Amino acid sequence: MPGLLWNDTPIGYARLALERGVDRYPDGLTYGIPEGLDTLAVGDRVVAPLGRGNTPTSGYIIEMVEKETLDEAMADRIKLIHDRDPSGARLPRDVLELARWISSYYVCPIGVTLAGILPAAVKRGVGRVTRSWIDLNPDPTDQKTTSRQQASVMEYMRGLDPEQRPVELNELARQLGLGTTGPIKKLLEKGLLLQDRRTGIHANAPGSLSSRTVQVEPTSEQLVVINDVLEVLDKGFSQHLLFGVTGSGKTEVYMRLIESVINRGQCALVLVPEISLTPQTASRLSGRFPGTEVAMLHSGLTAAQRNHQWNLVCQGQCGIVLGARSAVFAPIPDGQLGLVIVDEEHDNSYKQDQAPRYNGRDVAIRRAQLADCPIVLGSATPSMESWFNSVARKRSTLHRLRHRAPGLTSPRVDIIDMTRQRRLMEDPQDQISAPLSEAIGQVLAEDAQVLLLQNRRGYASYIACPDRNCGWIDTCEHCDASLVCHSSTLGRSLKHLRCHHCQKQQLARKTCPNCNRTVVMLGSGTQRIEEEVRRRWPHLQEDAVQRLDSDTTRGNDRLHRILEEFGTGRIRILLGTQMIAKGLDYPGVRLVGVINADTALNVPDFRSSERTYALLAQVTGRCGRGLDQSTALIQTYKPDSRAIRLAAAGAFEEFAREELADRAAFELPPCRRMARIVAREADETNALTLAERIHGGLQSLVGRYPDMLLTPPMPCPIARIAGRYRFQVELTAPDAPSLSAMIAAARSMEIILPSENIVVDVDPVSLL
Ligand code: ADP
Ligand code: ZN
Ligand code: ZN
């Protein structure tokens, strides 16, 4: 192995990003290139010795370094790269640049950033198999076959058309009905047959929903958008926001643009929130271009499939790369990327909630800049960030689709005031009001389908003492949060409690520990709604009602099956969390019911109103996808709240105007840029001390940058998670460059060092 002796003289130098938490961001560590590795280039994955023990560690070459730029003392102490990494992986320059940008913008060591980019399956070479391809020897020695089986192999091979050869070894045995490959191997030994061994990655094709892939004529509205973007397709980087109401046919616009990119021999990168939740979009895209290789990168793949797909992309064989958040790092060769699309760009799942805490949408914009190609962000409910960028800052071109596609109708949306309805309801535990119940009954009588949204998992949100003076609520031992009650899969009457923050589970208490009264369950989750639905419509068969939330869909197959069955109409009522609000396009849905629109409004986060608007607009948009008139009913205790009122009216632009005015008045994103720094420690005093130290350090820097705001240390809204106390400091700046500059200064002065105890979240999405 070259380079083991690290006092050898290097033939060159390179900067490496090693996959350990060593923090030399964003520049990496300098190593020497040993003799024999002179073909190493930027992007190559290598193994190098790290630390005192010289532990062999994998990483990437991020930059070549001239000897002259090293100081002499340092050049003498430099270690040598061991070797290329056995995975043989290489990252394109664009992806490395992207990683460096993430490392500096989101304050994460370059090694950790890069470690998250290459899937583990690729690193380990999962599914890599060597296969033997068998052919006739055109120049055989004069040996004879010595068994009937051998003779039949030879006869079969000679009978094949030349283009049917070579045949893979096991496949040949199967075609001949041989139980073993023995006879073929004998023929190889004799030299009557030849074999060619090739290494490749073997994986089954990833499954997807079958889909109707009818070619449609774009409407005049769609054509305007298509042509506007096509016009700038070869003119370098440009940013577009496609604001199209639900059902306006945004996917059709994407497909026309992608078609044009493929025809130029380039590749389109398409990001969707979570493929498993939007299988329809995925299958439509892949079904539309049968002659084009479509790579899918998502969490539902087996390791071998993931490795296979990644390698297809690397080899530049794909016309479309489709995936969730991390697909933004797809190794599309430099120069091949012609268009980036981010569908449902408002979706929170684009933000990664562990280091590096990047937002896939924003990284996608950066990637398009590096590739010098256009990017289209699409949504019926654009994020305030994207809307602000387009309408106020004019950074992106706004395109509108105001009407639903032909064949769709606009649903009628009504608000149900639950304060009034509650008085008329007999059972305080019931959640379905009379008007909603009537509407469901009618749709069922007409043989159509119902979607019900309840954005809470489990059975009940709180277990509490019925005595108000006692006020006991069952909370998690390790978190400042109430335990959620789930009914067991073993039997509906069996209940257990689970903490949604640390996942700890325990058996439900029957009585209050303070006063011994029998506890009550408050707040309804999807399981309880399912129970009420089954009780109210007992004639519905077991499988005609289906619940869809992350508890029922561990595993993609299950989800696919539920959606297939909903497509066939066998499932009459599908009820679930926000999972059912995303992208479903089924013409049989004639009623959408929202059980409680207020769940998201009550969260202590400045985006609660924006989220409520988006959720309601998205879920009500799931009906009216056939020709029949359809209705959406929204139950709420706050019928006058802006988000609910305007979502029901479908008045996004009015909502955005008022919301942005509020954000400006309260100096909140997107009008300002925010970084949130959380200090967390097992000991409460230590956590506060750490937060105060960070705050003090930042305070001393704030004066150097104009118009910065810093909040004093405060407990986080959830003040303790998994046994650690949490205090936060929020920093806001007038723009991204000044925020970055100040954070970089704080980094180099070691005021904030990202570690287990300090979380730096730039452009945070969740403030809990
Ligand atoms: P969005 O993503 O904007 O909510 P979709 O792309 O799901 O909307 O489109 C909604 C439905 O309208 C789909 O079934 C799609 O096939 C259909 N559709 C889109 N464009 C057209 C068109 N020009 N003519 C007919 N049907 C269309
Ligand atoms: Zn907990
Ligand atoms: Zn009590």
mmCIF file of N, CA, C and O in Angstrom, residues 400-446:
data_model
loop_
_atom_site.group_PDB
_atom_site.id
_atom_site.type_symbol
_atom_site.label_atom_id
_atom_site.label_comp_id
_atom_site.label_asym_id
_atom_site.label_seq_id
_atom_site.Cartn_x
_atom_site.Cartn_y
_atom_site.Cartn_z
ATOM 1 N N ARG A 400 -47.841 32.532 -12.437
ATOM 2 C CA ARG A 400 -49.067 32.125 -11.747
ATOM 3 C C ARG A 400 -49.879 31.132 -12.563
ATOM 4 O O ARG A 400 -49.979 31.264 -13.786
ATOM 5 N N LEU A 401 -50.451 30.154 -11.872
ATOM 6 C CA LEU A 401 -51.509 29.335 -12.472
ATOM 7 C C LEU A 401 -52.721 29.565 -11.576
ATOM 8 O O LEU A 401 -52.774 29.067 -10.454
ATOM 9 N N ARG A 402 -53.688 30.346 -12.086
ATOM 10 C CA ARG A 402 -54.803 30.746 -11.228
ATOM 11 C C ARG A 402 -55.949 29.749 -11.261
ATOM 12 O O ARG A 402 -56.825 29.784 -10.411
ATOM 13 N N HIS A 403 -55.985 28.912 -12.281
ATOM 14 C CA HIS A 403 -57.147 28.027 -12.456
ATOM 15 C C HIS A 403 -56.765 26.567 -12.344
ATOM 16 O O HIS A 403 -55.650 26.183 -12.663
ATOM 17 N N ARG A 404 -57.757 25.790 -11.949
ATOM 18 C CA ARG A 404 -57.539 24.352 -11.905
ATOM 19 C C ARG A 404 -57.505 23.796 -13.331
ATOM 20 O O ARG A 404 -58.082 24.380 -14.244
ATOM 21 N N ALA A 405 -56.835 22.669 -13.493
ATOM 22 C CA ALA A 405 -56.697 22.052 -14.817
ATOM 23 C C ALA A 405 -58.061 21.586 -15.315
ATOM 24 O O ALA A 405 -58.986 21.376 -14.526
ATOM 25 N N PRO A 406 -58.192 21.398 -16.653
ATOM 26 C CA PRO A 406 -59.462 20.897 -17.204
ATOM 27 C C PRO A 406 -59.792 19.552 -16.569
ATOM 28 O O PRO A 406 -58.903 18.742 -16.334
ATOM 29 N N GLY A 407 -61.079 19.333 -16.281
ATOM 30 C CA GLY A 407 -61.469 18.065 -15.673
ATOM 31 C C GLY A 407 -61.524 18.146 -14.156
ATOM 32 O O GLY A 407 -61.914 17.200 -13.491
ATOM 33 N N LEU A 408 -61.116 19.268 -13.591
ATOM 34 C CA LEU A 408 -61.199 19.446 -12.145
ATOM 35 C C LEU A 408 -62.201 20.555 -11.842
ATOM 36 O O LEU A 408 -62.441 21.435 -12.678
ATOM 37 N N THR A 409 -62.802 20.489 -10.658
ATOM 38 C CA THR A 409 -63.715 21.561 -10.261
ATOM 39 C C THR A 409 -63.192 22.200 -8.983
ATOM 40 O O THR A 409 -62.392 21.602 -8.274
ATOM 41 N N SER A 410 -63.642 23.398 -8.686
ATOM 42 C CA SER A 410 -63.216 24.030 -7.445
ATOM 43 C C SER A 410 -64.156 23.619 -6.328
ATOM 44 O O SER A 410 -65.370 23.716 -6.477
ATOM 45 N N PRO A 411 -63.597 23.136 -5.208
ATOM 46 C CA PRO A 411 -64.486 22.719 -4.128
ATOM 47 C C PRO A 411 -65.107 23.931 -3.439
ATOM 48 O O PRO A 411 -64.586 25.031 -3.485
ATOM 49 N N ARG A 412 -66.262 23.682 -2.821
ATOM 50 C CA ARG A 412 -66.868 24.694 -1.988
ATOM 51 C C ARG A 412 -66.281 24.491 -0.592
ATOM 52 O O ARG A 412 -66.220 23.371 -0.094
ATOM 53 N N VAL A 413 -65.788 25.561 0.016
ATOM 54 C CA VAL A 413 -65.147 25.415 1.323
ATOM 55 C C VAL A 413 -65.971 26.153 2.375
ATOM 56 O O VAL A 413 -66.257 27.338 2.225
ATOM 57 N N ASP A 414 -66.409 25.431 3.420
ATOM 58 C CA ASP A 414 -67.179 26.045 4.504
ATOM 59 C C ASP A 414 -66.479 25.878 5.842
ATOM 60 O O ASP A 414 -65.852 24.845 6.102
ATOM 61 N N ILE A 415 -66.637 26.895 6.683
ATOM 62 C CA ILE A 415 -66.079 26.827 8.033
ATOM 63 C C ILE A 415 -67.186 26.426 9.004
ATOM 64 O O ILE A 415 -68.306 26.923 8.921
ATOM 65 N N ILE A 416 -66.898 25.485 9.897
ATOM 66 C CA ILE A 416 -67.864 25.093 10.930
ATOM 67 C C ILE A 416 -67.376 25.633 12.280
ATOM 68 O O ILE A 416 -66.281 25.279 12.728
ATOM 69 N N ASP A 417 -68.176 26.482 12.898
ATOM 70 C CA ASP A 417 -67.807 27.093 14.172
ATOM 71 C C ASP A 417 -68.080 26.087 15.305
ATOM 72 O O ASP A 417 -69.223 25.841 15.661
ATOM 73 N N MET A 418 -67.022 25.542 15.853
ATOM 74 C CA MET A 418 -67.180 24.459 16.830
ATOM 75 C C MET A 418 -67.669 24.940 18.183
ATOM 76 O O MET A 418 -68.199 24.148 18.968
ATOM 77 N N THR A 419 -67.477 26.228 18.495
ATOM 78 C CA THR A 419 -67.984 26.717 19.771
ATOM 79 C C THR A 419 -69.511 26.573 19.788
ATOM 80 O O THR A 419 -70.108 26.152 20.775
ATOM 81 N N ARG A 420 -70.137 26.912 18.674
ATOM 82 C CA ARG A 420 -71.598 26.755 18.575
ATOM 83 C C ARG A 420 -72.000 25.293 18.512
ATOM 84 O O ARG A 420 -72.935 24.858 19.171
ATOM 85 N N GLN A 421 -71.279 24.526 17.688
ATOM 86 C CA GLN A 421 -71.633 23.116 17.520
ATOM 87 C C GLN A 421 -71.494 22.331 18.825
ATOM 88 O O GLN A 421 -72.293 21.439 19.114
ATOM 89 N N ARG A 422 -70.467 22.675 19.618
ATOM 90 C CA ARG A 422 -70.182 21.949 20.853
ATOM 91 C C ARG A 422 -71.413 21.917 21.760
ATOM 92 O O ARG A 422 -71.723 20.899 22.387
ATOM 93 N N ARG A 423 -72.131 23.036 21.825
ATOM 94 C CA ARG A 423 -73.317 23.115 22.689
ATOM 95 C C ARG A 423 -74.379 22.115 22.268
ATOM 96 O O ARG A 423 -75.185 21.661 23.061
ATOM 97 N N LEU A 424 -74.397 21.805 20.969
ATOM 98 C CA LEU A 424 -75.415 20.885 20.455
ATOM 99 C C LEU A 424 -75.001 19.421 20.537
ATOM 100 O O LEU A 424 -75.791 18.527 20.287
ATOM 101 N N MET A 425 -73.703 19.208 20.872
ATOM 102 C CA MET A 425 -73.221 17.823 20.862
ATOM 103 C C MET A 425 -73.388 17.198 22.239
ATOM 104 O O MET A 425 -73.079 17.827 23.239
ATOM 105 N N GLU A 426 -73.870 15.945 22.256
ATOM 106 C CA GLU A 426 -74.151 15.316 23.536
ATOM 107 C C GLU A 426 -72.901 14.824 24.249
ATOM 108 O O GLU A 426 -72.684 15.098 25.415
ATOM 109 N N ASP A 427 -72.085 14.082 23.529
ATOM 110 C CA ASP A 427 -70.899 13.497 24.142
ATOM 111 C C ASP A 427 -69.714 14.449 24.007
ATOM 112 O O ASP A 427 -69.314 14.776 22.888
ATOM 113 N N PRO A 428 -69.151 14.910 25.144
ATOM 114 C CA PRO A 428 -68.041 15.875 25.054
ATOM 115 C C PRO A 428 -66.798 15.282 24.385
ATOM 116 O O PRO A 428 -65.911 16.016 23.974
ATOM 117 N N GLN A 429 -66.746 13.947 24.308
ATOM 118 C CA GLN A 429 -65.582 13.322 23.670
ATOM 119 C C GLN A 429 -65.692 13.326 22.143
ATOM 120 O O GLN A 429 -64.687 13.184 21.451
ATOM 121 N N ASP A 430 -66.907 13.479 21.631
ATOM 122 C CA ASP A 430 -67.083 13.433 20.179
ATOM 123 C C ASP A 430 -66.417 14.616 19.496
ATOM 124 O O ASP A 430 -66.371 15.716 20.041
ATOM 125 N N GLN A 431 -65.916 14.380 18.281
ATOM 126 C CA GLN A 431 -65.211 15.426 17.550
ATOM 127 C C GLN A 431 -65.872 15.768 16.223
ATOM 128 O O GLN A 431 -65.516 16.756 15.594
ATOM 129 N N ILE A 432 -66.822 14.935 15.803
ATOM 130 C CA ILE A 432 -67.433 15.174 14.493
ATOM 131 C C ILE A 432 -68.775 15.869 14.695
ATOM 132 O O ILE A 432 -69.702 15.298 15.280
ATOM 133 N N SER A 433 -68.886 17.105 14.223
ATOM 134 C CA SER A 433 -70.099 17.895 14.415
ATOM 135 C C SER A 433 -71.212 17.388 13.497
ATOM 136 O O SER A 433 -70.957 16.650 12.549
ATOM 137 N N ALA A 434 -72.437 17.835 13.788
ATOM 138 C CA ALA A 434 -73.582 17.386 12.989
ATOM 139 C C ALA A 434 -73.420 17.726 11.501
ATOM 140 O O ALA A 434 -73.636 16.860 10.650
ATOM 141 N N PRO A 435 -73.037 18.965 11.141
ATOM 142 C CA PRO A 435 -72.912 19.250 9.693
ATOM 143 C C PRO A 435 -71.874 18.367 8.999
ATOM 144 O O PRO A 435 -72.098 17.909 7.883
ATOM 145 N N LEU A 436 -70.741 18.106 9.679
ATOM 146 C CA LEU A 436 -69.714 17.258 9.066
ATOM 147 C C LEU A 436 -70.223 15.827 8.963
ATOM 148 O O LEU A 436 -70.050 15.162 7.937
ATOM 149 N N SER A 437 -70.894 15.374 10.022
ATOM 150 C CA SER A 437 -71.420 14.019 10.040
ATOM 151 C C SER A 437 -72.435 13.811 8.910
ATOM 152 O O SER A 437 -72.415 12.804 8.204
ATOM 153 N N GLU A 438 -73.326 14.801 8.725
ATOM 154 C CA GLU A 438 -74.313 14.711 7.641
ATOM 155 C C GLU A 438 -73.637 14.629 6.282
ATOM 156 O O GLU A 438 -74.002 13.834 5.421
ATOM 157 N N ALA A 439 -72.635 15.491 6.106
ATOM 158 C CA ALA A 439 -71.940 15.527 4.813
ATOM 159 C C ALA A 439 -71.253 14.189 4.530
ATOM 160 O O ALA A 439 -71.310 13.675 3.413
ATOM 161 N N ILE A 440 -70.641 13.608 5.581
ATOM 162 C CA ILE A 440 -69.974 12.316 5.386
ATOM 163 C C ILE A 440 -71.009 11.269 4.986
ATOM 164 O O ILE A 440 -70.823 10.518 4.025
ATOM 165 N N GLY A 441 -72.148 11.258 5.718
ATOM 166 C CA GLY A 441 -73.211 10.299 5.429
ATOM 167 C C GLY A 441 -73.673 10.394 3.985
ATOM 168 O O GLY A 441 -73.862 9.386 3.297
ATOM 169 N N GLN A 442 -73.816 11.606 3.510
ATOM 170 C CA GLN A 442 -74.312 11.802 2.151
ATOM 171 C C GLN A 442 -73.311 11.303 1.104
ATOM 172 O O GLN A 442 -73.675 10.625 0.146
ATOM 173 N N VAL A 443 -72.040 11.631 1.314
ATOM 174 C CA VAL A 443 -71.012 11.195 0.360
ATOM 175 C C VAL A 443 -70.926 9.668 0.343
ATOM 176 O O VAL A 443 -70.778 9.051 -0.716
ATOM 177 N N LEU A 444 -71.034 9.054 1.526
ATOM 178 C CA LEU A 444 -70.995 7.588 1.586
ATOM 179 C C LEU A 444 -72.190 7.003 0.835
ATOM 180 O O LEU A 444 -72.053 6.024 0.101
ATOM 181 N N ALA A 445 -73.365 7.641 0.986
ATOM 182 C CA ALA A 445 -74.564 7.161 0.297
ATOM 183 C C ALA A 445 -74.404 7.264 -1.215
ATOM 184 O O ALA A 445 -74.981 6.483 -1.972
ATOM 185 N N GLU A 446 -73.625 8.239 -1.669
ATOM 186 C CA GLU A 446 -73.413 8.417 -3.108
ATOM 187 C C GLU A 446 -72.226 7.608 -3.613
ATOM 188 O O GLU A 446 -71.768 7.813 -4.743
#
